[in-house]
């Protein structure tokens, strides 16, 4: 497959194309980028060399369309999850301020190709707060008749539906055609007093409360977004007000530490390694930013698809108390247990008649549609299903996600809201990590786009000027956390003016993106450990004696770690098979004496049994031949789903190669 290469600059232009969303034509301005101008003049624009270029950080630019990546990239066409028409539909009645549900007898007769009657019912879904693990529990009511034009009661937030077509020509008076579906309803639970207070917050000219909506797509680097989702990228570039943080660097391995850094100002790596997240109630004890927004009068929401991969539930008990006002977890749990599932892209993709992520984005649309004019909103909407395991799968969802963005535009979200389009990290394993040069950077550079609305750009031009400056400066999740804290007190003039209690715990000097970030900033100053830092140039070590000595020490350290963790009865002992490459990092700004006594290496190697591929960032003292390494920080470059079934700890899964045990698999 041939994909035309495109160049980019950090210079923002105006919008360029018109976009159709269902029956809505959304006009934009015209984009004249530097690339287009160069192309018109017959010139080939030069690639930028760095995303960030300072004495302490030289973050290399990555070409999304390099030959090694395009050799394994294949655009994927989206296949629908159903080929029938919806027999049950819902709409919001603005006069009643309630939802109506309709049954479609006309469509049922077309499906059956005969005269039939339609019999439908629904079951209410709700969270079982009394269960031992409430996040894994849900309850469903008895089947309630669903008549046409039914006004949904205010206490019904989630339902599943089922319909039968009754035919007089059938012996049992019921045809074989039946349809199951599921729906969400964002009901308004504000009291009259709360409505008055919320209206005042929304319309306070002196201290306006912007809505904050975070849209998250798992495992999407800023590089892969360009490769797989060009229509979404075009939307972002064409709507004035978006700023891309091209120097954004992740701070943890997988979703949990990276999302926690945004939501709590702490990645909690120590607590993750100590297993505290397995303790029931621990997650409830953390200080989430949505709690601060709730205290400020906001209505809050959190939604995530793929209940087995959910950030706060993957091998963890999740929340005891419902963490936000509108929480999709019980609905997702219920529909994945009761509706037909179809796997694509190595995970659950279709749930019933719909794409898994569609339930999340529909919920986000409902949240905005229902509450935009009533209360300040804070919502996090996160999708795992189509990007988690296959790096090219985003291409299948490009046009569909763009349609959701256009629908949110039509609803008015971008008039007064601050919106973040983010990811947790790039691809951590698979072909792009094992077969491309850019995989190392792709994993560490998630996308981060921040949108500020017209009124904000007019009222706070100095903040907008800082956003422009910050686009190509080193930033991290902790800066995003401080940005969210800043939104709650926009009149704060400096980072020093913030109460110390709300500064990011893991990075007290990290600051809001509305403030100018230091131009000459190191990874440690941004709260990024050396394992994940992309700022330092590397040189490949060609001395075999040197890299083999480091590799043997690393493997020995891994075996010692298995003993310390008491895993030797489950996990195979490691033996070095081969070294793919070892690079030495040049730590910018480090004293020459320190560099001479301790080298930082990135080692890519393979061990014998099952031939797993690992990447380790280590410190090595060449004089004493001693090693400093955190085994829990090891990166696994190939999938470990088939080799780690004997353990449930997400950290251990990366490096445990399960033994073949006689009889039943060891639990």
Coordinates of N, CA and C in Angstrom, one line a residue, residues 111-332:
X111 N -38.3 -5.9 7.8 CA -37.4 -6.9 8.1 C -38.0 -8.3 7.9
X112 N -39.3 -8.4 8.4 CA -40.0 -9.7 8.4 C -40.6 -10.0 7.0
X113 N -40.8 -8.9 6.2 CA -41.4 -9.0 4.9 C -42.8 -9.6 5.0
X114 N -43.5 -9.3 6.1 CA -44.9 -9.8 6.2 C -45.5 -8.9 7.3
X115 N -46.8 -9.1 7.5 CA -47.6 -8.3 8.5 C -47.3 -8.9 9.9
X116 N -46.6 -8.2 10.8 CA -46.3 -8.7 12.1 C -46.6 -7.6 13.1
X117 N -46.6 -8.0 14.4 CA -46.7 -7.0 15.5 C -45.4 -7.1 16.2
X118 N -45.1 -6.0 16.9 CA -43.7 -5.9 17.5 C -43.9 -5.9 19.1
X119 N -43.3 -6.8 19.7 CA -43.4 -6.9 21.2 C -42.0 -6.6 21.8
X120 N -41.8 -5.5 22.6 CA -40.5 -5.2 23.1 C -40.6 -5.0 24.6
X121 N -39.5 -5.2 25.3 CA -39.4 -5.0 26.7 C -38.0 -4.5 27.0
X122 N -37.8 -3.9 28.2 CA -36.5 -3.5 28.7 C -36.2 -3.9 30.1
X123 N -34.9 -3.9 30.4 CA -34.4 -4.2 31.8 C -33.5 -3.0 32.2
X124 N -33.8 -2.5 33.3 CA -33.0 -1.4 33.9 C -31.7 -2.0 34.5
X125 N -30.6 -1.3 34.2 CA -29.3 -1.7 34.8 C -28.9 -0.7 35.8
X126 N -28.4 -1.2 36.9 CA -27.9 -0.2 37.9 C -26.7 -0.9 38.7
X127 N -25.9 0.0 39.3 CA -24.7 -0.5 40.0 C -25.1 -1.1 41.4
X128 N -24.5 -2.2 41.7 CA -24.8 -2.8 43.0 C -23.8 -2.3 44.0
X129 N -24.1 -1.2 44.7 CA -23.2 -0.6 45.7 C -23.0 -1.5 46.9
X130 N -23.8 -2.5 47.1 CA -23.7 -3.3 48.3 C -22.8 -4.6 48.1
X131 N -22.4 -4.8 46.9 CA -21.6 -5.9 46.6 C -20.2 -5.8 47.2
X132 N -19.5 -6.9 47.3 CA -18.2 -6.9 47.8 C -17.2 -6.1 46.9
X133 N -17.4 -6.3 45.6 CA -16.6 -5.5 44.7 C -17.7 -4.8 43.8
X134 N -18.1 -3.6 44.2 CA -19.2 -2.9 43.4 C -18.9 -2.7 42.0
X135 N -17.6 -2.4 41.6 CA -17.3 -2.1 40.3 C -17.4 -3.3 39.3
X136 N -17.5 -4.5 39.9 CA -17.7 -5.7 39.1 C -19.1 -6.2 39.2
X137 N -19.9 -5.5 39.9 CA -21.3 -6.0 40.1 C -22.3 -5.0 39.5
X138 N -23.4 -5.6 39.0 CA -24.5 -4.8 38.5 C -25.8 -5.6 38.8
X139 N -26.9 -4.9 38.7 CA -28.2 -5.6 38.9 C -29.1 -5.2 37.7
X140 N -30.0 -6.1 37.4 CA -30.9 -5.8 36.3 C -32.3 -6.1 36.8
X141 N -33.3 -5.2 36.4 CA -34.7 -5.4 36.9 C -35.3 -6.5 36.0
X142 N -36.5 -6.8 36.4 CA -37.3 -7.7 35.6 C -37.6 -7.0 34.3
X143 N -38.0 -7.8 33.3 CA -38.4 -7.2 32.0 C -39.6 -6.4 32.1
X144 N -39.6 -5.2 31.7 CA -40.7 -4.2 31.7 C -41.2 -4.0 30.3
X145 N -42.5 -4.0 30.0 CA -43.0 -3.8 28.7 C -42.5 -2.4 28.1
X146 N -42.1 -2.4 26.9 CA -41.6 -1.2 26.3 C -42.6 -0.8 25.2
X147 N -43.4 0.2 25.4 CA -44.4 0.6 24.4 C -43.9 1.8 23.6
X148 N -44.5 2.0 22.5 CA -44.0 3.1 21.6 C -44.2 4.5 22.3
X149 N -43.3 5.4 22.1 CA -43.4 6.7 22.7 C -43.3 6.7 24.2
X150 N -42.6 5.8 24.7 CA -42.5 5.7 26.2 C -41.6 6.8 26.7
X151 N -42.1 7.5 27.7 CA -41.2 8.5 28.4 C -40.4 7.8 29.5
X152 N -39.1 7.9 29.4 CA -38.2 7.1 30.3 C -38.2 7.8 31.6
X153 N -38.5 7.0 32.7 CA -38.5 7.5 34.1 C -37.1 8.1 34.4
X154 N -37.1 9.1 35.2 CA -35.9 9.8 35.5 C -34.8 9.0 36.3
X155 N -35.3 7.9 36.9 CA -34.3 7.0 37.6 C -33.7 5.9 36.7
X156 N -34.0 5.9 35.4 CA -33.5 4.9 34.5 C -32.4 5.5 33.7
X157 N -31.1 5.0 34.0 CA -30.0 5.6 33.3 C -29.4 4.6 32.2
X158 N -29.6 3.3 32.4 CA -29.1 2.3 31.5 C -30.1 1.2 31.3
X159 N -30.3 0.8 30.1 CA -31.2 -0.3 29.8 C -30.6 -1.3 28.8
X160 N -31.1 -2.5 28.8 CA -31.0 -3.4 27.6 C -32.4 -3.6 27.1
X161 N -32.6 -3.8 25.8 CA -33.9 -4.0 25.2 C -33.9 -5.3 24.5
X162 N -35.1 -5.9 24.3 CA -35.3 -7.1 23.5 C -36.6 -7.0 22.8
X163 N -36.6 -7.4 21.5 CA -37.9 -7.3 20.7 C -38.1 -8.6 20.0
X164 N -39.4 -9.0 20.0 CA -39.9 -10.1 19.2 C -40.9 -9.7 18.1
X165 N -40.8 -10.4 17.0 CA -41.8 -10.1 15.9 C -42.8 -11.2 16.0
X166 N -44.1 -10.9 16.3 CA -45.1 -11.8 16.3 C -45.8 -11.9 15.0
X167 N -45.9 -13.1 14.5 CA -46.5 -13.4 13.2 C -47.7 -14.3 13.3
X168 N -48.8 -14.0 12.6 CA -49.9 -14.9 12.6 C -49.7 -16.1 11.8
X169 N -48.7 -16.1 10.9 CA -48.4 -17.2 10.0 C -47.5 -18.3 10.6
X170 N -47.0 -17.9 11.8 CA -46.1 -18.9 12.5 C -46.9 -19.7 13.5
X171 N -46.5 -21.0 13.6 CA -47.2 -21.9 14.5 C -47.2 -21.4 15.9
X172 N -46.1 -21.0 16.4 CA -46.0 -20.5 17.8 C -46.3 -19.0 17.9
X173 N -46.7 -18.4 16.7 CA -47.0 -17.0 16.7 C -45.8 -16.1 16.9
X174 N -44.6 -16.6 16.9 CA -43.4 -15.8 17.0 C -42.4 -16.2 16.0
X175 N -41.9 -15.2 15.2 CA -40.9 -15.6 14.2 C -39.5 -15.7 14.9
X176 N -38.5 -16.1 14.1 CA -37.2 -16.3 14.6 C -36.4 -15.0 14.7
X177 N -37.0 -13.9 14.2 CA -36.3 -12.6 14.2 C -36.5 -12.0 15.6
X178 N -35.4 -11.7 16.3 CA -35.4 -11.0 17.5 C -34.2 -10.1 17.6
X179 N -34.3 -9.0 18.3 CA -33.2 -8.1 18.4 C -33.0 -7.6 19.8
X180 N -31.7 -7.6 20.2 CA -31.3 -7.1 21.5 C -30.5 -5.9 21.4
X181 N -30.6 -5.0 22.3 CA -29.8 -3.7 22.2 C -29.6 -3.1 23.6
X182 N -28.9 -2.0 23.6 CA -28.7 -1.4 24.9 C -28.6 0.1 24.7
X183 N -29.0 0.9 25.7 CA -29.1 2.3 25.6 C -28.7 3.0 26.9
X184 N -28.1 4.2 26.8 CA -27.8 5.0 28.0 C -28.7 6.3 28.0
X185 N -28.9 6.8 29.2 CA -29.7 8.1 29.3 C -29.0 8.9 30.4
X186 N -28.6 10.1 30.0 CA -28.0 11.0 31.0 C -29.1 11.8 31.6
X187 N -29.6 11.4 32.7 CA -30.7 12.0 33.4 C -30.2 13.2 34.2
X188 N -31.1 14.2 34.4 CA -30.7 15.4 35.2 C -31.2 15.2 36.6
X189 N -30.2 15.2 37.5 CA -30.6 14.9 38.9 C -30.4 16.2 39.8
X190 N -30.2 17.4 39.1 CA -30.0 18.6 39.9 C -31.3 19.1 40.5
X191 N -31.2 19.5 41.8 CA -32.4 20.1 42.4 C -32.6 21.5 41.9
X192 N -33.8 22.1 42.1 CA -34.0 23.5 41.7 C -32.9 24.5 42.2
X193 N -32.5 24.3 43.4 CA -31.5 25.2 44.0 C -30.2 25.0 43.3
X194 N -29.8 23.7 43.0 CA -28.6 23.4 42.3 C -28.6 24.0 40.9
X195 N -29.7 23.9 40.3 CA -29.9 24.5 38.9 C -29.6 26.0 38.9
X196 N -30.1 26.7 39.9 CA -29.9 28.1 40.0 C -28.4 28.4 40.2
X197 N -27.8 27.7 41.1 CA -26.4 27.8 41.4 C -25.5 27.5 40.1
X198 N -25.9 26.5 39.4 CA -25.1 26.1 38.2 C -25.3 27.2 37.1
X199 N -26.5 27.7 37.0 CA -26.7 28.8 36.0 C -25.8 30.0 36.3
X200 N -25.7 30.3 37.6 CA -24.8 31.5 37.9 C -23.4 31.2 37.6
X201 N -22.9 29.9 37.9 CA -21.6 29.6 37.6 C -21.3 29.7 36.1
X202 N -22.2 29.2 35.3 CA -22.1 29.2 33.8 C -22.0 30.6 33.2
X203 N -22.7 31.6 33.9 CA -22.9 32.9 33.3 C -22.1 34.0 34.1
X204 N -21.2 33.6 34.9 CA -20.4 34.6 35.7 C -19.3 35.2 34.8
X205 N -19.5 36.4 34.4 CA -18.6 37.1 33.5 C -17.3 37.4 34.1
X206 N -17.2 37.6 35.4 CA -15.9 37.9 36.1 C -15.1 36.6 36.2
X207 N -15.7 35.5 36.5 CA -15.0 34.2 36.8 C -15.7 33.1 36.1
X208 N -15.7 33.0 34.8 CA -16.5 32.0 34.1 C -16.0 30.6 34.4
X209 N -16.8 29.6 34.4 CA -16.5 28.2 34.6 C -16.5 27.4 33.3
X210 N -15.4 27.3 32.6 CA -15.5 26.5 31.3 C -15.7 25.1 31.6
X211 N -16.5 24.4 30.7 CA -16.6 23.0 30.7 C -15.2 22.4 30.4
X212 N -14.9 21.2 31.0 CA -13.7 20.5 30.7 C -14.0 19.1 30.2
X213 N -13.7 18.8 29.0 CA -14.0 17.4 28.5 C -12.7 16.8 28.0
X214 N -12.3 15.6 28.5 CA -11.1 14.9 28.1 C -11.5 13.7 27.3
X215 N -11.1 13.7 26.1 CA -11.4 12.6 25.2 C -10.1 11.8 25.0
X216 N -10.1 10.5 25.4 CA -8.9 9.7 25.4 C -9.0 8.5 24.5
X217 N -7.9 8.3 23.7 CA -7.8 7.1 22.8 C -6.5 6.4 23.2
X218 N -6.7 5.2 23.7 CA -5.6 4.4 24.2 C -4.5 4.1 23.1
X219 N -3.2 4.1 23.6 CA -2.1 3.6 22.8 C -2.0 4.4 21.4
X220 N -2.1 5.7 21.5 CA -2.0 6.5 20.3 C -1.0 7.6 20.4
X221 N 0.1 7.4 19.7 CA 1.2 8.4 19.8 C 0.8 9.6 18.8
X222 N 1.5 10.7 19.0 CA 1.2 11.8 18.1 C 1.7 11.4 16.7
X223 N 2.6 10.5 16.6 CA 3.1 10.0 15.3 C 2.1 9.1 14.6
X224 N 1.5 8.2 15.4 CA 0.6 7.2 14.8 C -0.7 7.9 14.5
X225 N -1.1 9.0 15.2 CA -2.3 9.7 14.8 C -2.2 10.2 13.4
X226 N -1.1 10.7 13.0 CA -0.9 11.2 11.6 C -1.0 10.1 10.6
X227 N -0.6 8.9 11.0 CA -0.5 7.8 10.1 C -1.9 7.1 9.9
X228 N -2.6 7.0 11.0 CA -3.9 6.2 11.0 C -5.1 7.0 11.0
X229 N -5.1 8.3 11.5 CA -6.3 9.1 11.6 C -6.2 10.5 11.0
X230 N -5.9 10.5 9.7 CA -5.7 11.8 9.0 C -7.0 12.7 9.0
X231 N -8.2 12.1 9.0 CA -9.4 12.9 9.0 C -9.5 13.6 10.4
X232 N -9.2 12.9 11.5 CA -9.3 13.5 12.8 C -8.2 14.6 12.9
X233 N -7.0 14.3 12.4 CA -5.9 15.3 12.4 C -6.4 16.6 11.6
X234 N -7.1 16.4 10.5 CA -7.5 17.6 9.7 C -8.5 18.4 10.5
X235 N -9.4 17.7 11.3 CA -10.4 18.4 12.1 C -9.6 19.3 13.1
X236 N -8.6 18.7 13.8 CA -7.9 19.4 14.8 C -7.1 20.6 14.3
X237 N -6.5 20.4 13.1 CA -5.8 21.5 12.5 C -6.7 22.6 11.9
X238 N -7.9 22.2 11.6 CA -8.8 23.2 10.9 C -9.6 24.0 11.8
X239 N -9.8 23.6 13.1 CA -10.6 24.3 14.0 C -9.7 25.2 14.9
X240 N -9.8 26.5 14.7 CA -8.9 27.4 15.5 C -9.1 27.2 17.0
X241 N -8.0 27.2 17.7 CA -8.1 27.0 19.2 C -7.4 25.7 19.7
X242 N -7.0 24.8 18.8 CA -6.3 23.6 19.2 C -4.8 23.9 19.2
X243 N -4.2 23.4 20.2 CA -2.7 23.5 20.4 C -2.2 22.1 20.6
X244 N -1.2 21.6 19.8 CA -0.6 20.3 20.0 C 0.7 20.5 20.8
X245 N 0.8 19.7 21.9 CA 2.0 19.7 22.7 C 3.0 18.7 22.0
X246 N 3.8 19.1 21.1 CA 4.7 18.2 20.4 C 5.9 17.7 21.2
X247 N 6.1 18.3 22.4 CA 7.2 17.9 23.3 C 6.6 17.1 24.5
X248 N 5.4 16.5 24.3 CA 4.8 15.8 25.4 C 5.4 14.4 25.5
X249 N 5.8 14.0 26.7 CA 6.5 12.8 27.0 C 5.8 12.1 28.1
X250 N 5.5 10.8 28.0 CA 4.8 10.1 29.0 C 5.7 9.9 30.3
X251 N 5.1 9.5 31.4 CA 5.8 9.4 32.7 C 5.8 8.0 33.3
X252 N 5.0 7.1 32.6 CA 4.9 5.7 33.2 C 4.8 4.7 32.0
X253 N 4.7 3.4 32.4 CA 4.7 2.3 31.4 C 3.3 2.2 30.7
X254 N 2.3 1.9 31.5 CA 1.0 1.6 30.8 C 0.0 2.7 31.2
X255 N -1.3 2.4 31.0 CA -2.3 3.4 31.1 C -2.4 4.0 32.6
X256 N -2.4 3.1 33.6 CA -2.7 3.5 34.9 C -1.8 4.6 35.4
X257 N -0.4 4.5 35.4 CA 0.4 5.6 35.9 C 0.3 6.8 35.1
X258 N 0.1 6.7 33.8 CA 0.0 7.9 33.0 C -1.3 8.7 33.2
X259 N -2.4 8.0 33.3 CA -3.6 8.6 33.5 C -3.7 9.2 35.0
X260 N -3.2 8.4 35.9 CA -3.2 8.9 37.3 C -2.3 10.2 37.4
X261 N -1.3 10.3 36.7 CA -0.5 11.5 36.7 C -1.3 12.7 36.3
X262 N -2.2 12.5 35.3 CA -3.0 13.6 34.9 C -4.1 13.9 35.9
X263 N -4.7 12.8 36.4 CA -5.9 13.0 37.3 C -5.6 13.2 38.8
X264 N -4.3 12.8 39.2 CA -4.0 13.0 40.6 C -2.7 13.8 40.9
X265 N -1.9 14.0 39.8 CA -0.6 14.7 40.0 C 0.4 13.7 40.6
X266 N 0.2 12.4 40.6 CA 1.1 11.4 41.1 C 0.9 10.2 40.3
X267 N 2.0 9.6 39.8 CA 1.8 8.3 39.0 C 1.7 7.1 39.8
X268 N 2.0 7.2 41.1 CA 1.8 6.1 42.1 C 2.6 4.9 41.7
X269 N 3.8 5.0 41.1 CA 4.5 3.8 40.6 C 4.9 3.0 41.8
X270 N 5.3 3.6 42.9 CA 5.7 2.8 44.1 C 4.5 2.0 44.6
X271 N 3.3 2.6 44.6 CA 2.1 1.9 45.1 C 1.7 0.8 44.1
X272 N 1.9 1.0 42.9 CA 1.6 0.0 41.9 C 2.6 -1.2 42.1
X273 N 3.9 -0.9 42.2 CA 4.8 -2.0 42.4 C 4.6 -2.7 43.7
X274 N 4.1 -2.0 44.7 CA 3.9 -2.7 46.0 C 2.5 -3.4 46.1
X275 N 1.8 -3.3 45.0 CA 0.5 -4.1 44.9 C -0.6 -3.4 45.7
X276 N -0.5 -2.1 46.0 CA -1.6 -1.5 46.8 C -2.9 -1.3 46.0
X277 N -2.8 -1.3 44.7 CA -4.0 -1.1 43.9 C -4.8 -2.4 43.9
X278 N -4.3 -3.5 44.4 CA -5.1 -4.7 44.6 C -5.9 -4.7 45.8
X279 N -5.6 -3.7 46.7 CA -6.3 -3.6 48.0 C -7.7 -2.9 47.8
X280 N -8.7 -3.5 48.2 CA -10.1 -3.0 48.0 C -10.2 -1.6 48.8
X281 N -10.6 -0.6 48.1 CA -10.7 0.7 48.7 C -9.6 1.7 48.5
X282 N -8.4 1.1 48.0 CA -7.2 2.0 47.8 C -7.5 3.0 46.8
X283 N -8.1 2.7 45.7 CA -8.3 3.6 44.6 C -9.3 4.7 45.0
X284 N -10.2 4.4 45.9 CA -11.1 5.5 46.5 C -10.4 6.5 47.3
X285 N -9.2 6.1 47.8 CA -8.5 7.0 48.7 C -7.7 8.1 48.0
X286 N -7.5 8.0 46.7 CA -6.7 9.0 46.0 C -7.4 10.3 45.8
X287 N -6.6 11.3 45.5 CA -7.2 12.7 45.4 C -7.3 13.0 43.9
X288 N -8.5 12.7 43.3 CA -8.7 12.9 41.9 C -9.1 14.3 41.6
X289 N -8.7 14.8 40.4 CA -9.1 16.1 40.0 C -10.6 16.3 39.8
X290 N -11.3 15.2 39.5 CA -12.7 15.4 39.3 C -13.4 15.7 40.7
X291 N -12.8 15.3 41.8 CA -13.3 15.7 43.1 C -13.2 17.2 43.3
X292 N -12.1 17.8 42.8 CA -12.0 19.3 42.9 C -13.0 20.0 42.0
X293 N -13.2 19.5 40.8 CA -14.2 20.1 40.0 C -15.6 19.9 40.6
X294 N -15.9 18.8 41.2 CA -17.2 18.6 41.9 C -17.4 19.6 43.0
X295 N -16.4 19.8 43.8 CA -16.4 20.8 44.8 C -16.6 22.2 44.3
X296 N -16.2 22.5 43.1 CA -16.4 23.8 42.4 C -17.7 24.0 41.7
X297 N -18.6 23.0 41.9 CA -19.9 23.1 41.3 C -20.1 22.4 40.0
X298 N -19.1 21.6 39.5 CA -19.2 20.9 38.3 C -20.0 19.6 38.4
X299 N -20.6 19.2 37.3 CA -21.2 17.8 37.2 C -20.1 17.0 36.5
X300 N -19.9 15.8 37.0 CA -18.7 15.0 36.6 C -19.2 13.7 35.9
X301 N -18.3 13.1 35.0 CA -18.6 11.9 34.3 C -17.3 11.2 34.0
X302 N -17.4 9.8 34.0 CA -16.2 9.0 33.6 C -16.8 7.8 32.8
X303 N -16.3 7.5 31.6 CA -16.7 6.4 30.8 C -15.5 5.8 30.2
X304 N -15.5 4.4 30.1 CA -14.4 3.7 29.5 C -15.0 2.4 29.0
X305 N -14.6 2.0 27.8 CA -15.0 0.7 27.2 C -14.1 -0.4 27.6
X306 N -14.5 -1.6 27.2 CA -13.7 -2.9 27.4 C -13.5 -3.1 28.9
X307 N -14.5 -3.6 29.6 CA -14.5 -3.7 31.1 C -13.3 -4.5 31.5
X308 N -12.8 -5.5 30.8 CA -11.6 -6.3 31.2 C -10.3 -5.5 31.1
X309 N -10.3 -4.4 30.3 CA -9.1 -3.6 30.2 C -9.2 -2.3 30.9
X310 N -10.3 -2.1 31.6 CA -10.5 -0.8 32.2 C -9.3 -0.4 33.1
X311 N -9.0 0.9 33.1 CA -7.8 1.4 33.8 C -7.8 1.1 35.2
X312 N -9.0 1.3 35.9 CA -9.0 1.1 37.3 C -9.5 -0.3 37.8
X313 N -9.7 -1.2 36.8 CA -10.2 -2.5 37.1 C -9.4 -3.7 36.6
X314 N -8.4 -3.4 35.7 CA -7.6 -4.5 35.2 C -6.8 -5.1 36.3
X315 N -7.2 -6.3 36.7 CA -6.6 -7.0 37.9 C -6.6 -6.2 39.1
X316 N -7.6 -5.3 39.3 CA -7.7 -4.5 40.4 C -9.2 -4.4 40.8
X317 N -9.6 -4.2 42.0 CA -11.0 -4.2 42.5 C -11.8 -2.9 42.1
X318 N -11.1 -1.9 41.6 CA -11.8 -0.7 41.2 C -12.3 0.1 42.4
X319 N -13.4 0.9 42.2 CA -13.9 1.8 43.2 C -15.0 1.1 44.0
X320 N -15.0 1.4 45.3 CA -16.2 1.0 46.1 C -17.3 2.0 46.0
X321 N -17.0 3.3 46.1 CA -18.0 4.3 45.9 C -17.9 4.8 44.5
X322 N -19.1 5.1 43.9 CA -19.1 5.6 42.6 C -18.3 6.9 42.5
X323 N -17.3 7.0 41.7 CA -16.4 8.1 41.8 C -16.9 9.4 41.2
X324 N -17.8 9.4 40.3 CA -18.3 10.6 39.6 C -19.9 10.5 39.5
X325 N -20.5 11.6 39.1 CA -21.9 11.7 39.0 C -22.5 10.7 38.0
X326 N -21.8 10.6 36.8 CA -22.3 9.7 35.7 C -21.1 8.8 35.4
X327 N -21.4 7.5 35.7 CA -20.3 6.5 35.7 C -20.8 5.3 34.8
X328 N -20.1 5.0 33.7 CA -20.6 4.1 32.7 C -20.2 2.6 33.1
X329 N -19.4 2.4 34.1 CA -18.8 1.1 34.4 C -19.9 0.0 34.5
X330 N -21.0 0.2 35.3 CA -22.0 -0.9 35.4 C -22.7 -1.2 34.1
X331 N -22.9 -0.2 33.3 CA -23.5 -0.5 32.0 C -22.6 -1.3 31.1
X332 N -21.3 -1.0 31.0 CA -20.4 -1.7 30.2 C -20.2 -3.1 30.7

